[in-house]
Short mmCIF file of C-alpha atoms in Angstrom, two decimals:
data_model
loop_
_atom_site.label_atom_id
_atom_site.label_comp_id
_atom_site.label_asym_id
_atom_site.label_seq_id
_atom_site.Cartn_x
_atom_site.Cartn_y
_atom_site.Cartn_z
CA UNK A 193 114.10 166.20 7.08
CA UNK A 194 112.59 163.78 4.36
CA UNK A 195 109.36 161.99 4.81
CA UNK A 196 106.20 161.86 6.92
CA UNK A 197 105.94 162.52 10.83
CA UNK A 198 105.32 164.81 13.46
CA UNK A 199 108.10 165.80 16.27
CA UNK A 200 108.00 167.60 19.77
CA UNK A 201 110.75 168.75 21.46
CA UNK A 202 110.28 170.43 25.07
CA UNK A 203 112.86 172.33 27.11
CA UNK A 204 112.60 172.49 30.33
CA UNK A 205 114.17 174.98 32.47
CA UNK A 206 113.87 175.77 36.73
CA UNK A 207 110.87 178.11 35.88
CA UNK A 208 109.11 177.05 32.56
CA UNK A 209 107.96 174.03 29.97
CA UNK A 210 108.50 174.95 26.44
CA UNK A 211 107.27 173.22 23.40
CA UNK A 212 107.73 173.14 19.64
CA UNK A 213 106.45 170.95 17.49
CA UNK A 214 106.94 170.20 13.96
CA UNK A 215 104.87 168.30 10.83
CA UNK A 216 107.20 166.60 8.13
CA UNK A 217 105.94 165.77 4.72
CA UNK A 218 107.04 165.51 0.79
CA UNK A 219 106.61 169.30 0.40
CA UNK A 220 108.36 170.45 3.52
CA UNK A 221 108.59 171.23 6.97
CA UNK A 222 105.94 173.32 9.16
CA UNK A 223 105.79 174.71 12.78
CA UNK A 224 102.63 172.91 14.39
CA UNK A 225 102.84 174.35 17.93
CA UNK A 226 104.65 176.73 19.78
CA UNK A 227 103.95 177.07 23.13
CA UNK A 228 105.46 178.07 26.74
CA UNK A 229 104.49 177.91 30.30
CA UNK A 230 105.98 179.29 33.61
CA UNK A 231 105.61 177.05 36.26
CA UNK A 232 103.41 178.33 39.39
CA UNK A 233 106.49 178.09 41.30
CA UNK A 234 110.54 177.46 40.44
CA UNK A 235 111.73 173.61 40.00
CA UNK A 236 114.38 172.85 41.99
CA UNK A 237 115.60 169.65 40.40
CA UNK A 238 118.35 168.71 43.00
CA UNK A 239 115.96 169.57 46.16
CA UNK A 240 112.53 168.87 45.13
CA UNK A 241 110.70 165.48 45.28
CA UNK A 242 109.83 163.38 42.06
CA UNK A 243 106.01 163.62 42.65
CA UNK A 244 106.59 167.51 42.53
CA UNK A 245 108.76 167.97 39.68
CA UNK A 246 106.36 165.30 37.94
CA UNK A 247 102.96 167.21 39.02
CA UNK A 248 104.36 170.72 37.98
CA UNK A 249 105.67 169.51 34.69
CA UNK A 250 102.43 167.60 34.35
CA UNK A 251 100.57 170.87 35.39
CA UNK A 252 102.58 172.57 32.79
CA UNK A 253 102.06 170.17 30.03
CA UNK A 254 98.37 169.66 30.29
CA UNK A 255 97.87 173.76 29.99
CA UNK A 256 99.51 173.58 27.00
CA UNK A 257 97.54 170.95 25.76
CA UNK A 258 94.44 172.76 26.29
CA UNK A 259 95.89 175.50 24.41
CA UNK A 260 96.53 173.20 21.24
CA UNK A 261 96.44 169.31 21.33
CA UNK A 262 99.88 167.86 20.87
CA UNK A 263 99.88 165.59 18.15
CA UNK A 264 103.46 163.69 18.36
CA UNK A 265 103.87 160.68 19.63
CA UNK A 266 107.21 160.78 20.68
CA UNK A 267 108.28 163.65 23.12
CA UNK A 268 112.30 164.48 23.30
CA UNK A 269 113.60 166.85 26.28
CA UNK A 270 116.53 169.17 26.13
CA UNK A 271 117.26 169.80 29.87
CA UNK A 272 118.75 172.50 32.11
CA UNK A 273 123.07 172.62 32.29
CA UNK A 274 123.58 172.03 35.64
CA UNK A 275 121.87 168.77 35.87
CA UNK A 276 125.02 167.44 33.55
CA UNK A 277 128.54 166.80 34.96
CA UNK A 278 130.56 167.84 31.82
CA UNK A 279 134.46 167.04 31.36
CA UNK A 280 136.63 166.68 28.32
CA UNK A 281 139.16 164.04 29.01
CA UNK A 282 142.48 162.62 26.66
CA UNK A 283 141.22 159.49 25.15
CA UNK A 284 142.71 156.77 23.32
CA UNK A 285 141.12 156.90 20.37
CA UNK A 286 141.74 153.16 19.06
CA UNK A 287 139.92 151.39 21.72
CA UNK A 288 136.50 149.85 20.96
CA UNK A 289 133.43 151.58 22.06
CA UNK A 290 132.71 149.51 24.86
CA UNK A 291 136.47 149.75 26.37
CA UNK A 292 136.04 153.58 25.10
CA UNK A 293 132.82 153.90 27.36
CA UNK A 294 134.73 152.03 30.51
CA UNK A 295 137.63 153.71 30.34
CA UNK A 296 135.58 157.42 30.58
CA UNK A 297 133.60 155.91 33.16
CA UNK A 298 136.75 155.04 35.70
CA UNK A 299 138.09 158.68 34.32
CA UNK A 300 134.50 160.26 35.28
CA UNK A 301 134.51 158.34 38.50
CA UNK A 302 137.91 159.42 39.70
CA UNK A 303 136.57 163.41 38.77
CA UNK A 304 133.74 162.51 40.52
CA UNK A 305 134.18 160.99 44.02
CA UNK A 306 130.76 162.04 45.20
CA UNK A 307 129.06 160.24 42.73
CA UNK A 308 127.60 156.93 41.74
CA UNK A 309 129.08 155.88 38.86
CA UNK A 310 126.39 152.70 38.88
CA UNK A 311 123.33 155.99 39.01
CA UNK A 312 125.14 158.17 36.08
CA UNK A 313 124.37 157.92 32.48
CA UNK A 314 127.08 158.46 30.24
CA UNK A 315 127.79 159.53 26.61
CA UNK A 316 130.93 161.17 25.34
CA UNK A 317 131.68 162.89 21.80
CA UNK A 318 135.16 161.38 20.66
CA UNK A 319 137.49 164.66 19.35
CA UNK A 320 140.22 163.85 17.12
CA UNK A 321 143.29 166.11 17.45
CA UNK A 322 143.63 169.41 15.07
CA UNK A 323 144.61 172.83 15.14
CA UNK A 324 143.31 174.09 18.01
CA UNK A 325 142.99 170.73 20.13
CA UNK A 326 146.41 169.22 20.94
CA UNK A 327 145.33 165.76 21.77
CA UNK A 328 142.49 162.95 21.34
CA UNK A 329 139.96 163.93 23.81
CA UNK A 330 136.56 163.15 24.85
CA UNK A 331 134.11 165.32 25.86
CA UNK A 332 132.03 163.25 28.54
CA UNK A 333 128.12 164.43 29.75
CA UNK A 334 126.98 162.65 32.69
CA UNK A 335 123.41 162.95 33.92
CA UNK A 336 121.73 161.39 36.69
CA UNK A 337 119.44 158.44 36.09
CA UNK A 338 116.85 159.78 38.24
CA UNK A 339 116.20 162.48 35.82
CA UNK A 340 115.60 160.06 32.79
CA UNK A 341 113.10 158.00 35.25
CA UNK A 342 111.57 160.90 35.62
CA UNK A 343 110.92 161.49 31.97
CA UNK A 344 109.92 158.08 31.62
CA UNK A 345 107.22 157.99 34.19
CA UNK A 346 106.29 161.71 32.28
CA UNK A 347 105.95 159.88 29.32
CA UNK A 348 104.16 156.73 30.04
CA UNK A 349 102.11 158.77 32.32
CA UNK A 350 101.23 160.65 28.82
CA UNK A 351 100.76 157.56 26.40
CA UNK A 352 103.94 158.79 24.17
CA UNK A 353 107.28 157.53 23.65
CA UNK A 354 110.29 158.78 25.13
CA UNK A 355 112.59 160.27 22.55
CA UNK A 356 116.07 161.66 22.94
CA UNK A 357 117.76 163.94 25.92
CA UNK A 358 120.31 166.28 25.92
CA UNK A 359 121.19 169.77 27.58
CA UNK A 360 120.04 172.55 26.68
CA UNK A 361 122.74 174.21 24.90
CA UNK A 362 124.02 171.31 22.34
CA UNK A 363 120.16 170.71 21.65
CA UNK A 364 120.37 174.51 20.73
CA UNK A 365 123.08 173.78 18.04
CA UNK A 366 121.13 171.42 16.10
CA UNK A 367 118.66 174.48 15.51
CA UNK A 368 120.98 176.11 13.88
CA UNK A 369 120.62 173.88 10.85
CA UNK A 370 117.66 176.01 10.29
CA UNK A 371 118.70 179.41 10.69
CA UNK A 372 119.58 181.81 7.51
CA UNK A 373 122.98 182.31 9.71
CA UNK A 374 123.98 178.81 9.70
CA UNK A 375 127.67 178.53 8.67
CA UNK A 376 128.64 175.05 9.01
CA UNK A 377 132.59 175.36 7.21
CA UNK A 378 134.98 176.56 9.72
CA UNK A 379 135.67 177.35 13.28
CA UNK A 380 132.13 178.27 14.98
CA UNK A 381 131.81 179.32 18.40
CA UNK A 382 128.40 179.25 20.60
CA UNK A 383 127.41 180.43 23.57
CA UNK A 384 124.41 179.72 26.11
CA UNK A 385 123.46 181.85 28.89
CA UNK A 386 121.10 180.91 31.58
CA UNK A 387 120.65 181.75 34.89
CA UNK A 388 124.32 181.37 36.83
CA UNK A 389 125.45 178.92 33.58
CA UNK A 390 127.43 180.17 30.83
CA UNK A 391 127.75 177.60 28.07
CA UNK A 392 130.84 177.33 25.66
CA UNK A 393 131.04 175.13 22.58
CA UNK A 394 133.08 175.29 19.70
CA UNK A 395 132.44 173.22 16.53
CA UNK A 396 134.90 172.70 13.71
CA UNK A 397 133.50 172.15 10.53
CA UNK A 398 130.40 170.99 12.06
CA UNK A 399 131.49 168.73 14.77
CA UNK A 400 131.83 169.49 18.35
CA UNK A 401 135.43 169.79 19.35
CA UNK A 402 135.04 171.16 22.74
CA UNK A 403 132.25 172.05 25.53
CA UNK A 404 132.58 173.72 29.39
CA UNK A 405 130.03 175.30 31.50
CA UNK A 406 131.13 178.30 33.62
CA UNK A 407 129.35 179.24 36.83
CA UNK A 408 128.74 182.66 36.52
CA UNK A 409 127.99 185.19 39.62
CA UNK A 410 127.02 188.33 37.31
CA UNK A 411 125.82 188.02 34.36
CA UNK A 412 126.93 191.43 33.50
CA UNK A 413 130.23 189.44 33.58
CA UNK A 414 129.34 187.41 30.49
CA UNK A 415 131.54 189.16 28.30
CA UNK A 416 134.18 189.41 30.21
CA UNK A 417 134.13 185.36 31.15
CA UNK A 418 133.35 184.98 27.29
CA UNK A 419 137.09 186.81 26.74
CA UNK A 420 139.14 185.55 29.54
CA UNK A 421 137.87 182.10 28.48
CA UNK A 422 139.23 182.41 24.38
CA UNK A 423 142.33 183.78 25.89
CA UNK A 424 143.46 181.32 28.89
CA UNK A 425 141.56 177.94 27.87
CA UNK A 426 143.73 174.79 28.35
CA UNK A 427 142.56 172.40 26.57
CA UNK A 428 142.09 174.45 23.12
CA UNK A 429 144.13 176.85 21.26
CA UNK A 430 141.93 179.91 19.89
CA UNK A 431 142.52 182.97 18.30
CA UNK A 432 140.04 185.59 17.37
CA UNK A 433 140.39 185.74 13.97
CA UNK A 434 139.95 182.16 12.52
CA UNK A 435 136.36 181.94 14.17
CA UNK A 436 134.06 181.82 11.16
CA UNK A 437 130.91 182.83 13.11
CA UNK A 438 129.87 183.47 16.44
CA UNK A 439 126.39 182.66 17.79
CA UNK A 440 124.50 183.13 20.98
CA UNK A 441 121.12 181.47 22.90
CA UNK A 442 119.77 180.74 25.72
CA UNK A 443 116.76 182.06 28.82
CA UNK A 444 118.91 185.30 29.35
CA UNK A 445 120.23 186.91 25.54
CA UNK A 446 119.02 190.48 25.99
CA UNK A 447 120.77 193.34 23.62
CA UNK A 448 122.81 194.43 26.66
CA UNK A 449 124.43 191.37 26.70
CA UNK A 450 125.35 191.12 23.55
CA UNK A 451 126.55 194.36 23.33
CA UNK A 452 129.09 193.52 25.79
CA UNK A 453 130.02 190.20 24.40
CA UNK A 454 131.12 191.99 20.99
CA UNK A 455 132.73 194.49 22.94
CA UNK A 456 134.87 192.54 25.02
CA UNK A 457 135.80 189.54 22.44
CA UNK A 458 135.38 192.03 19.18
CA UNK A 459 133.33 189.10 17.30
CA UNK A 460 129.44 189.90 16.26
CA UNK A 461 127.13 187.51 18.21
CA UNK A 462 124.15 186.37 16.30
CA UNK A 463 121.32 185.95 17.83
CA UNK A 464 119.81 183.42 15.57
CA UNK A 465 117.02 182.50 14.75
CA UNK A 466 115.79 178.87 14.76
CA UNK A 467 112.78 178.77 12.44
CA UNK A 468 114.12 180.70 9.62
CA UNK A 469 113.91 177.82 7.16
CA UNK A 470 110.32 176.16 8.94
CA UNK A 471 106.93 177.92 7.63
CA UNK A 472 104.66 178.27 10.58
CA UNK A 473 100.58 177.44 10.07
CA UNK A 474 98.86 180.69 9.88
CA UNK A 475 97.92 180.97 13.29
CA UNK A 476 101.58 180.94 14.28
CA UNK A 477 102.79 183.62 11.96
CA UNK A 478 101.76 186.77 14.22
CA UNK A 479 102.32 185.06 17.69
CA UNK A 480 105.03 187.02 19.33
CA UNK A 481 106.60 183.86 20.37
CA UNK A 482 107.49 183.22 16.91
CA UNK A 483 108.18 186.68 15.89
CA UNK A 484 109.96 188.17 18.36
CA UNK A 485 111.09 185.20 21.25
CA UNK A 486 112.04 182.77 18.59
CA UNK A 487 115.30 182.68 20.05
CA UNK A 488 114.42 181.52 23.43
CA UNK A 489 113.11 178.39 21.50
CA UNK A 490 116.28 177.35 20.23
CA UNK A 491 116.81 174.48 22.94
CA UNK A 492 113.38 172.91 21.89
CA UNK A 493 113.32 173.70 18.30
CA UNK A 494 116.63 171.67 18.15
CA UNK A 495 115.52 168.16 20.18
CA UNK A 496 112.26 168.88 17.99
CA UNK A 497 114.51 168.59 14.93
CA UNK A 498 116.69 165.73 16.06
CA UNK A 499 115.94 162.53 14.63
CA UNK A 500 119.51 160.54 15.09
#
């Protein structure tokens, strides 16, 4: 990060707002603001009405401006996993982006029956074949339009800009940059776990090569889903042993749960943390958010710390 701005990133999940914010200059990078509120009650984003999702994360907001002003400008959202329809598809990778993008969209439509193709945003990551993925693929996140009209009207409603949008658990990843356990060279796997989502991504040499989201029931299950998923996986080919590093994120990333995770893949989760390399101003440094939730924060830290 090279020059001179300030960045917000919130995540916003069925029962809180979080916020992190970050100042940019010539002699580094500093934590502004780190902040989180629950809601009064639980967002239901599929059920509940626009003017209520907009009041309670407007409700949300303004307490944590009262808190600490928000200085940025431009506000970026990382947003819960079920609100994105996620599918990686074969692809032929020679086809211009705009043939790319129709092609996915018939593909996504066809998966999709129920849907509006016409109300869906789209964006895919391309995936060239390798070791461990057999074919040129396309991993395809679809997200209602409603749900970026509602972060416009949040934003204009605010005087900022909107910035960029993504869920939850690949905005995590880009956190990682800042971590002392970053390890970029390799076969990574990540994991997100939030309340009746389990997240799997793994990234080869940096790039993301392959994404589902697994309902889960139990979440004293994780481990076992975790397992059963390196094992019997389609679309990739995984052992143990080549993964380089294993990380894990997320609302619900309690010792217990990592405990069984190692256990039942025999890897050693990190539970990283996302402001390792980011000095905080001195009224951050003895928060408890920042010493001992950092974690939770991954999701925001990592829109906060996108800028392409």
């Amino acid at each position: 990060m090279n020059g001179l701005y300030t960045l917000a990133g919130l995540k916003i999940s069925g029962s809180k707002l979080q916020l992190v914010e970050i100042f940019s200059d010539p002699s580094g990078v500093r934590l502004e603001n780190l902040n989180e509120v629950v809601f009064a009650e639980p967002i239901n984003f599929r059920a509940d009405r626009t003017t209520k999702i907009l009041a309670q994360l407007q409700s949300a907001y303004d307490e944590i401006r009262i808190r600490k002003p928000i200085k940025s400008g431009t506000l970026s959202f990382a947003l819960p996993l079920d609100l994105f329809y996620i599918v990686q598809i074969p692809c032929d990778n020679t086809l211009l982006s705009q043939d790319m993008l129709a092609e996915l969209k018939w593909e996504f439509s066809i998966l999709y029956p129920f849907l509006d193709i016409n109300e869906i945003s789209i964006q895919y990551y391309e995936v060239e074949k390798n070791s461990f993925i057999t074919n040129n693929t396309a991993v395809v996140y679809g997200l209602e339009r409603k749900y970026i009209q509602i972060l416009e009207n949040f934003c204009k409603k605010n005087n900022v800009n909107l910035g960029f949008i993504d869920n939850a658990h690949l905005a995590s990843e880009r956190a990682l940059k800042a971590s002392n356990n970053f390890v970029k060279d390799g076969l990574r796997l990540s994991v997100y776990i939030s309340r009746k989502r389990l997240s799997i991504i793994y990234l080869l040499d940096g790039k993301l090569i392959y994404q589902k989201v697994i309902e889960t029931e139990n979440s004293d299950d994780i481990g076992k889903l975790i397992r059963n998923e390196m094992a019997s996986a389609k679309s990739i080919i995984v052992k143990r042993e080549v993964i380089q590093a294993a990380y894990a994120t997320g609302d619900l990333v309690v010792d217990n749960y990592i405990s069984k995770m190692n256990f039942h893949t025999g890897l050693n989760f990190i539970v990283y943390n996302p402001f390792d390399k980011i000095t905080p101003i001195s009224n951050l440094k003895n928060s408890p958010l920042f010493l001992q939730r950092y974690n939770t924060f991954s999701s925001a830290a990592g829109i906060a710390y996108r800028v392409a």
